[in-house]
PDB file of C-alpha atoms and ligand atoms in Angstrom:
ATOM      1  CA  MET A   1       0.005  -0.161   0.119  1.00 86.00           C
ATOM      2  CA  GLN A   2       1.498   3.437  -0.729  1.00 94.00           C
ATOM      3  CA  THR A   3       0.471   6.816   0.201  1.00 97.00           C
ATOM      4  CA  ILE A   4      -0.255   9.827  -2.355  1.00 98.00           C
ATOM      5  CA  ARG A   5       1.668  12.990  -1.555  1.00 98.00           C
ATOM      6  CA  VAL A   6       0.641  16.492  -3.189  1.00 98.00           C
ATOM      7  CA  GLU A   7       3.564  18.664  -2.945  1.00 98.00           C
ATOM      8  CA  ASN A   8       2.696  22.540  -3.100  1.00 98.00           C
ATOM      9  CA  LEU A   9       0.004  22.121  -5.510  1.00 98.00           C
ATOM     10  CA  SER A  10      -1.463  25.060  -6.774  1.00 98.00           C
ATOM     11  CA  VAL A  11      -3.910  26.059  -9.560  1.00 98.00           C
ATOM     12  CA  ALA A  12      -5.498  29.453 -11.076  1.00 97.00           C
ATOM     13  CA  TYR A  13      -8.403  29.294 -13.633  1.00 97.00           C
ATOM     14  CA  ARG A  14      -7.454  32.300 -15.703  1.00 94.00           C
ATOM     15  CA  GLY A  15      -5.375  33.738 -13.102  1.00 91.00           C
ATOM     16  CA  LYS A  16      -7.959  33.425 -10.548  1.00 96.00           C
ATOM     17  CA  ILE A  17      -6.586  31.015  -7.636  1.00 97.00           C
ATOM     18  CA  ALA A  18      -8.592  27.998  -6.942  1.00 97.00           C
ATOM     19  CA  LEU A  19      -5.861  26.098  -5.011  1.00 98.00           C
ATOM     20  CA  GLN A  20      -3.200  27.826  -3.299  1.00 97.00           C
ATOM     21  CA  ARG A  21       0.524  25.778  -2.088  1.00 97.00           C
ATOM     22  CA  VAL A  22      -1.593  22.633  -0.715  1.00 98.00           C
ATOM     23  CA  ASN A  23       0.689  20.253   1.049  1.00 98.00           C
ATOM     24  CA  LEU A  24      -0.796  16.663   2.485  1.00 97.00           C
ATOM     25  CA  GLU A  25      -0.752  13.213   2.319  1.00 97.00           C
ATOM     26  CA  LEU A  26      -3.525  10.973   1.939  1.00 97.00           C
ATOM     27  CA  SER A  27      -3.223   7.883   4.220  1.00 96.00           C
ATOM     28  CA  ALA A  28      -3.271   4.285   2.148  1.00 97.00           C
ATOM     29  CA  GLY A  29      -6.051   2.102   3.615  1.00 98.00           C
ATOM     30  CA  LYS A  30      -8.296   4.801   4.900  1.00 98.00           C
ATOM     31  CA  LEU A  31     -11.644   6.525   3.716  1.00 98.00           C
ATOM     32  CA  THR A  32     -11.194   9.916   3.310  1.00 98.00           C
ATOM     33  CA  GLY A  33     -13.424  12.350   3.024  1.00 98.00           C
ATOM     34  CA  ILE A  34     -12.434  16.046   1.332  1.00 98.00           C
ATOM     35  CA  VAL A  35     -14.487  18.931   2.921  1.00 97.00           C
ATOM     36  CA  GLY A  36     -15.156  22.419   2.483  1.00 96.00           C
ATOM     37  CA  PRO A  37     -17.636  24.911   0.822  1.00 95.00           C
ATOM     38  CA  ASN A  38     -18.700  25.401  -3.010  1.00 94.00           C
ATOM     39  CA  GLY A  39     -16.227  26.511  -4.635  1.00 95.00           C
ATOM     40  CA  ALA A  40     -13.440  25.654  -2.270  1.00 97.00           C
ATOM     41  CA  GLY A  41     -11.335  23.830  -4.915  1.00 97.00           C
ATOM     42  CA  LYS A  42     -12.763  20.256  -4.002  1.00 97.00           C
ATOM     43  CA  SER A  43     -12.642  18.452  -7.264  1.00 97.00           C
ATOM     44  CA  THR A  44      -9.821  21.023  -8.234  1.00 98.00           C
ATOM     45  CA  LEU A  45      -7.739  18.840  -5.800  1.00 98.00           C
ATOM     46  CA  MET A  46      -9.020  15.613  -7.150  1.00 98.00           C
ATOM     47  CA  LYS A  47      -8.344  16.877 -10.788  1.00 97.00           C
ATOM     48  CA  GLY A  48      -5.191  18.135  -9.574  1.00 97.00           C
ATOM     49  CA  ILE A  49      -3.887  14.570  -7.891  1.00 97.00           C
ATOM     50  CA  MET A  50      -4.981  12.805 -11.199  1.00 96.00           C
ATOM     51  CA  GLN A  51      -3.391  15.407 -13.425  1.00 94.00           C
ATOM     52  CA  LEU A  52      -6.234  16.135 -15.239  1.00 95.00           C
ATOM     53  CA  ILE A  53      -5.979  19.955 -15.070  1.00 96.00           C
ATOM     54  CA  LYS A  54      -3.284  22.612 -15.911  1.00 96.00           C
ATOM     55  CA  THR A  55      -1.011  23.691 -12.737  1.00 96.00           C
ATOM     56  CA  GLN A  56       0.827  26.836 -11.389  1.00 96.00           C
ATOM     57  CA  SER A  57       3.239  24.378  -9.494  1.00 97.00           C
ATOM     58  CA  GLY A  58       3.009  21.187  -7.607  1.00 97.00           C
ATOM     59  CA  LYS A  59       4.493  17.306  -7.570  1.00 97.00           C
ATOM     60  CA  ILE A  60       2.145  14.579  -6.889  1.00 98.00           C
ATOM     61  CA  PHE A  61       3.709  11.142  -5.893  1.00 97.00           C
ATOM     62  CA  TYR A  62       2.548   7.747  -5.673  1.00 97.00           C
ATOM     63  CA  GLY A  63       4.876   6.081  -2.543  1.00 95.00           C
ATOM     64  CA  GLU A  64       8.564   7.562  -4.175  1.00 93.00           C
ATOM     65  CA  GLN A  65       7.463   7.624  -7.718  1.00 94.00           C
ATOM     66  CA  PRO A  66       5.933  10.249  -9.742  1.00 95.00           C
ATOM     67  CA  LEU A  67       2.395   9.201  -9.875  1.00 95.00           C
ATOM     68  CA  ASN A  68       2.289   9.567 -14.048  1.00 91.00           C
ATOM     69  CA  ARG A  69       4.158   6.608 -13.621  1.00 89.00           C
ATOM     70  CA  GLN A  70       1.238   4.293 -11.330  1.00 91.00           C
ATOM     71  CA  ARG A  71      -1.872   6.004 -12.991  1.00 90.00           C
ATOM     72  CA  GLN A  72      -3.618   2.770 -13.337  1.00 91.00           C
ATOM     73  CA  LYS A  73      -3.226   2.486  -9.822  1.00 95.00           C
ATOM     74  CA  ILE A  74      -5.691   4.730  -8.977  1.00 97.00           C
ATOM     75  CA  ALA A  75      -9.673   5.117 -10.318  1.00 97.00           C
ATOM     76  CA  TYR A  76     -10.879   8.635 -10.621  1.00 96.00           C
ATOM     77  CA  VAL A  77     -14.882   9.062 -10.939  1.00 95.00           C
ATOM     78  CA  GLU A  78     -15.717  12.598 -12.023  1.00 93.00           C
ATOM     79  CA  GLN A  79     -18.594  14.507 -10.345  1.00 91.00           C
ATOM     80  CA  ARG A  80     -21.762  13.535 -12.161  1.00 83.00           C
ATOM     81  CA  GLN A  81     -22.382  16.854 -14.267  1.00 78.00           C
ATOM     82  CA  ASP A  82     -19.395  16.055 -15.902  1.00 82.00           C
ATOM     83  CA  ILE A  83     -19.630  12.962 -17.272  1.00 81.00           C
ATOM     84  CA  ASP A  84     -21.446  12.271 -20.720  1.00 82.00           C
ATOM     85  CA  LEU A  85     -24.203   9.648 -20.030  1.00 82.00           C
ATOM     86  CA  SER A  86     -25.743  10.049 -23.525  1.00 84.00           C
ATOM     87  CA  PHE A  87     -22.709   8.074 -24.637  1.00 85.00           C
ATOM     88  CA  PRO A  88     -24.125   4.622 -25.560  1.00 88.00           C
ATOM     89  CA  ILE A  89     -22.651   1.600 -23.661  1.00 93.00           C
ATOM     90  CA  ASP A  90     -24.389  -0.622 -21.221  1.00 95.00           C
ATOM     91  CA  VAL A  91     -23.169  -1.410 -17.770  1.00 97.00           C
ATOM     92  CA  PHE A  92     -20.557  -4.196 -18.649  1.00 97.00           C
ATOM     93  CA  GLY A  93     -18.872  -2.497 -20.960  1.00 95.00           C
ATOM     94  CA  VAL A  94     -18.403   0.450 -18.385  1.00 95.00           C
ATOM     95  CA  VAL A  95     -16.658  -2.265 -16.421  1.00 96.00           C
ATOM     96  CA  LEU A  96     -14.813  -3.781 -18.836  1.00 95.00           C
ATOM     97  CA  PHE A  97     -13.123  -0.494 -19.880  1.00 92.00           C
ATOM     98  CA  GLY A  98     -11.806  -0.906 -16.027  1.00 93.00           C
ATOM     99  CA  THR A  99      -9.532  -3.962 -17.420  1.00 92.00           C
ATOM    100  CA  TYR A 100      -8.072  -1.742 -20.660  1.00 87.00           C
ATOM    101  CA  SER A 101      -5.149  -0.395 -18.467  1.00 80.00           C
ATOM    102  CA  HIS A 102      -3.854  -4.002 -18.058  1.00 76.00           C
ATOM    103  CA  LEU A 103      -4.264  -4.833 -21.665  1.00 77.00           C
ATOM    104  CA  LYS A 104      -1.459  -4.444 -24.507  1.00 77.00           C
ATOM    105  CA  LEU A 105      -2.217  -1.740 -27.257  1.00 74.00           C
ATOM    106  CA  PHE A 106      -4.301  -3.174 -29.458  1.00 75.00           C
ATOM    107  CA  GLN A 107      -4.953  -5.890 -27.173  1.00 79.00           C
ATOM    108  CA  ARG A 108      -9.163  -6.508 -27.298  1.00 82.00           C
ATOM    109  CA  PRO A 109     -10.845  -7.571 -23.708  1.00 83.00           C
ATOM    110  CA  GLY A 110     -10.667 -11.688 -23.126  1.00 87.00           C
ATOM    111  CA  LYS A 111     -12.160 -14.651 -21.673  1.00 92.00           C
ATOM    112  CA  LYS A 112     -10.385 -13.277 -18.461  1.00 92.00           C
ATOM    113  CA  GLU A 113     -10.971  -9.924 -18.669  1.00 93.00           C
ATOM    114  CA  LYS A 114     -14.668 -10.832 -19.178  1.00 96.00           C
ATOM    115  CA  LYS A 115     -14.503 -13.062 -16.130  1.00 96.00           C
ATOM    116  CA  LEU A 116     -13.144 -10.024 -14.063  1.00 96.00           C
ATOM    117  CA  ALA A 117     -15.948  -7.322 -15.289  1.00 97.00           C
ATOM    118  CA  SER A 118     -18.306 -10.001 -14.299  1.00 97.00           C
ATOM    119  CA  LYS A 119     -16.714 -10.922 -10.633  1.00 97.00           C
ATOM    120  CA  CYS A 120     -16.333  -7.115 -10.005  1.00 97.00           C
ATOM    121  CA  LEU A 121     -19.932  -6.202 -11.298  1.00 97.00           C
ATOM    122  CA  GLU A 122     -20.985  -9.196  -8.975  1.00 97.00           C
ATOM    123  CA  GLU A 123     -19.428  -7.571  -6.356  1.00 96.00           C
ATOM    124  CA  VAL A 124     -21.263  -4.691  -6.078  1.00 96.00           C
ATOM    125  CA  GLY A 125     -24.341  -6.457  -6.822  1.00 96.00           C
ATOM    126  CA  LEU A 126     -25.431  -5.389  -9.984  1.00 97.00           C
ATOM    127  CA  SER A 127     -24.797  -8.310 -12.184  1.00 97.00           C
ATOM    128  CA  GLU A 128     -28.502  -8.194 -13.158  1.00 97.00           C
ATOM    129  CA  PHE A 129     -28.216  -5.365 -15.137  1.00 97.00           C
ATOM    130  CA  ALA A 130     -25.095  -5.857 -16.875  1.00 97.00           C
ATOM    131  CA  ASN A 131     -26.615  -5.279 -20.330  1.00 97.00           C
ATOM    132  CA  ARG A 132     -28.624  -1.940 -19.102  1.00 97.00           C
ATOM    133  CA  GLN A 133     -27.285   1.620 -21.136  1.00 95.00           C
ATOM    134  CA  ILE A 134     -26.119   3.319 -18.126  1.00 93.00           C
ATOM    135  CA  SER A 135     -28.195   6.543 -19.287  1.00 92.00           C
ATOM    136  CA  GLU A 136     -30.947   4.287 -17.361  1.00 94.00           C
ATOM    137  CA  LEU A 137     -29.545   3.829 -14.268  1.00 94.00           C
ATOM    138  CA  SER A 138     -30.130   5.870 -11.012  1.00 93.00           C
ATOM    139  CA  GLY A 139     -27.965   7.809  -9.781  1.00 92.00           C
ATOM    140  CA  GLY A 140     -27.011   5.203  -6.781  1.00 94.00           C
ATOM    141  CA  GLN A 141     -26.290   2.201  -9.744  1.00 95.00           C
ATOM    142  CA  LEU A 142     -24.075   4.485 -11.286  1.00 95.00           C
ATOM    143  CA  GLN A 143     -21.569   4.836  -8.546  1.00 95.00           C
ATOM    144  CA  ARG A 144     -21.596   1.201  -8.123  1.00 96.00           C
ATOM    145  CA  VAL A 145     -20.722   1.052 -11.703  1.00 96.00           C
ATOM    146  CA  PHE A 146     -18.068   3.220 -12.061  1.00 96.00           C
ATOM    147  CA  ILE A 147     -16.900   1.406  -8.642  1.00 97.00           C
ATOM    148  CA  ALA A 148     -17.023  -1.784 -10.078  1.00 97.00           C
ATOM    149  CA  ARG A 149     -15.253  -0.478 -13.224  1.00 96.00           C
ATOM    150  CA  ALA A 150     -12.510   0.719 -10.225  1.00 97.00           C
ATOM    151  CA  LEU A 151     -12.177  -2.686  -9.168  1.00 97.00           C
ATOM    152  CA  ALA A 152     -11.696  -4.335 -12.518  1.00 96.00           C
ATOM    153  CA  GLN A 153      -9.210  -2.066 -13.066  1.00 95.00           C
ATOM    154  CA  ARG A 154      -7.215  -3.569  -9.797  1.00 95.00           C
ATOM    155  CA  ALA A 155      -6.714  -0.254  -8.237  1.00 96.00           C
ATOM    156  CA  GLU A 156      -5.536   0.417  -5.180  1.00 97.00           C
ATOM    157  CA  TRP A 157      -7.031   3.763  -4.702  1.00 98.00           C
ATOM    158  CA  ILE A 158     -11.095   5.093  -5.531  1.00 98.00           C
ATOM    159  CA  LEU A 159     -11.585   8.733  -5.816  1.00 98.00           C
ATOM    160  CA  LEU A 160     -15.014   9.726  -5.903  1.00 97.00           C
ATOM    161  CA  ASP A 161     -16.288  13.438  -6.705  1.00 97.00           C
ATOM    162  CA  GLU A 162     -19.657  13.689  -4.668  1.00 96.00           C
ATOM    163  CA  PRO A 163     -20.816  10.479  -4.553  1.00 95.00           C
ATOM    164  CA  PHE A 164     -23.978  10.837  -2.552  1.00 95.00           C
ATOM    165  CA  ALA A 165     -25.321  14.576  -5.235  1.00 93.00           C
ATOM    166  CA  GLY A 166     -28.666  13.529  -5.732  1.00 88.00           C
ATOM    167  CA  ILE A 167     -28.751  10.148  -4.503  1.00 93.00           C
ATOM    168  CA  ASP A 168     -31.500   8.971  -2.037  1.00 92.00           C
ATOM    169  CA  ALA A 169     -30.615   7.493   1.632  1.00 94.00           C
ATOM    170  CA  ALA A 170     -31.140   4.239   0.743  1.00 94.00           C
ATOM    171  CA  SER A 171     -29.174   4.072  -2.051  1.00 94.00           C
ATOM    172  CA  GLU A 172     -26.084   6.059  -0.181  1.00 96.00           C
ATOM    173  CA  LYS A 173     -25.540   3.457   2.400  1.00 96.00           C
ATOM    174  CA  ILE A 174     -25.740   0.642   0.286  1.00 95.00           C
ATOM    175  CA  ILE A 175     -22.617   2.973  -1.449  1.00 96.00           C
ATOM    176  CA  ILE A 176     -20.562   4.001   1.701  1.00 97.00           C
ATOM    177  CA  GLU A 177     -21.217   0.316   3.262  1.00 97.00           C
ATOM    178  CA  LEU A 178     -19.979  -1.361  -0.175  1.00 96.00           C
ATOM    179  CA  LEU A 179     -16.808   1.438   0.617  1.00 97.00           C
ATOM    180  CA  LYS A 180     -16.361   0.771   4.015  1.00 98.00           C
ATOM    181  CA  LYS A 181     -15.869  -2.963   3.039  1.00 97.00           C
ATOM    182  CA  LEU A 182     -13.504  -1.996   0.345  1.00 97.00           C
ATOM    183  CA  ARG A 183     -11.256  -0.248   2.519  1.00 98.00           C
ATOM    184  CA  ASP A 184     -11.544  -3.095   4.945  1.00 98.00           C
ATOM    185  CA  GLU A 185     -10.326  -5.362   2.157  1.00 97.00           C
ATOM    186  CA  GLY A 186      -7.517  -2.821   1.561  1.00 97.00           C
ATOM    187  CA  LYS A 187      -8.222  -0.465  -0.668  1.00 97.00           C
ATOM    188  CA  SER A 188      -8.247   3.372  -0.075  1.00 98.00           C
ATOM    189  CA  ILE A 189     -10.708   5.609  -0.729  1.00 98.00           C
ATOM    190  CA  VAL A 190     -10.779   9.308  -1.002  1.00 98.00           C
ATOM    191  CA  ILE A 191     -14.523  11.033  -1.339  1.00 98.00           C
ATOM    192  CA  VAL A 192     -15.489  14.538  -1.960  1.00 97.00           C
ATOM    193  CA  HIS A 193     -18.368  15.120   0.716  1.00 94.00           C
ATOM    194  CA  HIS A 194     -20.730  18.001   1.384  1.00 85.00           C
ATOM    195  CA  ASP A 195     -22.967  16.795   3.923  1.00 88.00           C
ATOM    196  CA  LEU A 196     -21.439  17.201   6.786  1.00 90.00           C
ATOM    197  CA  HIS A 197     -23.413  15.455   9.563  1.00 88.00           C
ATOM    198  CA  LYS A 198     -21.798  12.430   8.245  1.00 92.00           C
ATOM    199  CA  VAL A 199     -18.586  13.243   8.582  1.00 94.00           C
ATOM    200  CA  THR A 200     -17.871  11.598  11.709  1.00 94.00           C
ATOM    201  CA  ASP A 201     -19.921   8.713  10.851  1.00 95.00           C
ATOM    202  CA  TYR A 202     -18.417   8.052   7.063  1.00 97.00           C
ATOM    203  CA  PHE A 203     -14.403   9.028   7.574  1.00 98.00           C
ATOM    204  CA  ASP A 204     -11.543   7.658   8.916  1.00 98.00           C
ATOM    205  CA  GLU A 205      -9.824  11.005   8.289  1.00 98.00           C
ATOM    206  CA  VAL A 206     -10.834  14.434   6.348  1.00 98.00           C
ATOM    207  CA  ILE A 207      -9.096  17.093   4.528  1.00 98.00           C
ATOM    208  CA  LEU A 208     -10.561  20.443   5.447  1.00 97.00           C
ATOM    209  CA  LEU A 209     -10.309  22.766   2.325  1.00 97.00           C
ATOM    210  CA  ASN A 210     -10.489  26.355   1.073  1.00 97.00           C
ATOM    211  CA  LYS A 211      -8.543  27.125  -1.297  1.00 97.00           C
ATOM    212  CA  ASP A 212      -5.563  26.803   1.580  1.00 97.00           C
ATOM    213  CA  LEU A 213      -5.311  23.370   3.322  1.00 98.00           C
ATOM    214  CA  ILE A 214      -6.745  24.530   6.498  1.00 98.00           C
ATOM    215  CA  ALA A 215      -6.041  21.080   8.407  1.00 97.00           C
ATOM    216  CA  SER A 216      -6.075  17.205   7.486  1.00 97.00           C
ATOM    217  CA  GLY A 217      -5.673  14.148   9.698  1.00 97.00           C
ATOM    218  CA  PRO A 218      -7.988  11.404  11.646  1.00 97.00           C
ATOM    219  CA  VAL A 219     -11.480  12.853  12.200  1.00 96.00           C
ATOM    220  CA  ALA A 220     -11.103  13.190  16.032  1.00 95.00           C
ATOM    221  CA  GLN A 221      -8.148  15.242  15.647  1.00 96.00           C
ATOM    222  CA  THR A 222      -9.243  17.432  12.520  1.00 97.00           C
ATOM    223  CA  TYR A 223     -12.753  17.751  12.728  1.00 95.00           C
ATOM    224  CA  THR A 224     -12.764  20.284  14.845  1.00 94.00           C
ATOM    225  CA  THR A 225     -15.105  23.176  15.609  1.00 92.00           C
ATOM    226  CA  LYS A 226     -12.304  25.448  15.017  1.00 94.00           C
ATOM    227  CA  ASN A 227     -11.083  23.913  12.097  1.00 95.00           C
ATOM    228  CA  MET A 228     -14.542  23.805  10.597  1.00 94.00           C
ATOM    229  CA  GLU A 229     -14.933  27.697  11.662  1.00 93.00           C
ATOM    230  CA  LYS A 230     -11.811  28.375   9.513  1.00 95.00           C
ATOM    231  CA  THR A 231     -12.969  25.817   6.770  1.00 95.00           C
ATOM    232  CA  TYR A 232     -16.574  27.506   6.530  1.00 93.00           C
ATOM    233  CA  GLY A 233     -17.004  31.091   8.846  1.00 89.00           C
ATOM    234  CA  SER A 234     -17.833  31.510  12.369  1.00 84.00           C
ATOM    235  CA  GLU A 235     -21.778  30.725  11.338  1.00 83.00           C
ATOM    236  CA  ILE A 236     -21.286  27.460  10.436  1.00 82.00           C
ATOM    237  CA  THR A 237     -21.318  26.146  14.289  1.00 76.00           C
ATOM    238  CA  GLN A 238     -24.654  28.632  14.594  1.00 76.00           C
ATOM    239  CA  MET A 239     -25.956  26.780  10.948  1.00 76.00           C
ATOM    240  CA  LEU A 240     -25.913  23.564  12.057  1.00 75.00           C
ATOM    241  CA  GLY A 241     -26.534  23.731  15.588  1.00 66.00           C
ATOM    242  CA  VAL A 242     -23.905  23.304  18.140  1.00 54.00           C
ATOM    243  CA  GLY A 243     -23.310  20.037  18.266  1.00 57.00           C
ATOM    244  CA  GLY A 244     -25.341  19.057  15.532  1.00 57.00           C
ATOM    245  CA  ALA A 245     -22.795  18.615  12.818  1.00 62.00           C
ATOM    246  CA  GLY A 246     -20.675  16.003  15.359  1.00 71.00           C
ATOM    247  CA  PHE A 247     -17.833  17.777  15.468  1.00 78.00           C
ATOM    248  CA  ALA A 248     -15.371  15.819  17.417  1.00 73.00           C
ATOM    249  CA  THR A 249     -14.357  18.823  19.624  1.00 75.00           C
TER     250      THR A 249
HETATM  251  P1  ADP B 301     -15.722  22.856  -5.417  1.00 94.77           P
HETATM  252  O1  ADP B 301     -15.168  21.251  -6.120  1.00 94.77           O
HETATM  253  O2  ADP B 301     -15.172  22.921  -4.109  1.00 94.77           O
HETATM  254  O3  ADP B 301     -17.120  23.253  -5.568  1.00 94.77           O
HETATM  255  P2  ADP B 301     -14.009  23.681  -8.003  1.00 94.77           P
HETATM  256  O4  ADP B 301     -12.728  23.065  -7.483  1.00 94.77           O
HETATM  257  O5  ADP B 301     -14.923  22.975  -8.777  1.00 94.77           O
HETATM  258  O6  ADP B 301     -14.882  23.842  -6.428  1.00 94.77           O
HETATM  259  O7  ADP B 301     -13.551  25.179  -7.825  1.00 94.77           O
HETATM  260  C1  ADP B 301     -13.173  26.464  -7.432  1.00 94.77           C
HETATM  261  C2  ADP B 301     -13.158  27.374  -7.996  1.00 94.77           C
HETATM  262  O8  ADP B 301     -12.328  27.656  -9.251  1.00 94.77           O
HETATM  263  C3  ADP B 301     -14.316  27.657  -8.259  1.00 94.77           C
HETATM  264  O9  ADP B 301     -14.241  28.976  -7.742  1.00 94.77           O
HETATM  265  C4  ADP B 301     -14.221  27.502  -9.907  1.00 94.77           C
HETATM  266  O10 ADP B 301     -15.695  28.352 -10.186  1.00 94.77           O
HETATM  267  C5  ADP B 301     -13.363  27.858 -10.309  1.00 94.77           C
HETATM  268  N1  ADP B 301     -13.065  26.663 -11.637  1.00 94.77           N
HETATM  269  C6  ADP B 301     -13.608  25.446 -11.648  1.00 94.77           C
HETATM  270  N2  ADP B 301     -13.148  24.986 -12.948  1.00 94.77           N
HETATM  271  C7  ADP B 301     -13.155  26.331 -13.525  1.00 94.77           C
HETATM  272  C8  ADP B 301     -12.720  26.190 -15.437  1.00 94.77           C
HETATM  273  N3  ADP B 301     -12.845  24.765 -15.615  1.00 94.77           N
HETATM  274  N4  ADP B 301     -12.580  27.465 -15.762  1.00 94.77           N
HETATM  275  C9  ADP B 301     -12.743  28.331 -15.410  1.00 94.77           C
HETATM  276  N5  ADP B 301     -12.775  28.124 -13.438  1.00 94.77           N
HETATM  277  C10 ADP B 301     -13.169  27.141 -12.788  1.00 94.77           C
HETATM  278 MG1   MG B 302     -16.995  20.231  -7.058  1.00 94.77          MG
END
């Protein structure tokens, strides 16, 4: 298990700062939440880690190596609004795509890959949806399909941007239980999340972000009233009601 290390990451869009000199280490084998207000740079941090955007500065390491050389170890699912769901592909096809990173150039997935894809679909409980078009899935099912794709990729890390946005409570519960199980089996999971009431229940570690890194580390030491006020402003405790957000201290 390798950690992901972010060194001095700065991102600006058209001259406007979105992330400012962020240094942090993501612990392997944990469920980590990235928390912060709208526009805080949470999605930018994930894209920066995956090196999908232009950065002002910064290096990303996977263990001791530049992350770029180990990209297939990390699966990333962007915010749903950024995914083209009109693309004509069925559930099995999406999961099978996960196996491509282990194939040689121009090699097509064969029996072995198809078997793996089936197994991964089974693991997320969606075997009977294999032939369904992705446009015909609920938001929660779609997230599970992407998790299955990550498993087919044999990714060690799974990065999910707002997987619970617009999803009903029952589906959210199925997904978080699935992610906790994968964490217990040794995967490392990182989630952009904005429902503050769930932080202590869901995560081992938390990253508080508002352009600057405010704090990061184990929930008990990091998810404190003081840090949350630094992240959201002093109104946050009032808004949530004292104790309402279940801050650690
Ligand atoms: P979050 O995910 O925390 O809501 P984002 O990382 O999406 O925040 O965005 C951080 C800031 O950067 C916001 O002010 C947003 O408007 C801006 N931003 C994000 N993506 C772009 C883009 N492609 N072009 C211009 N500005 C962007
Ligand atoms: Mg976002």
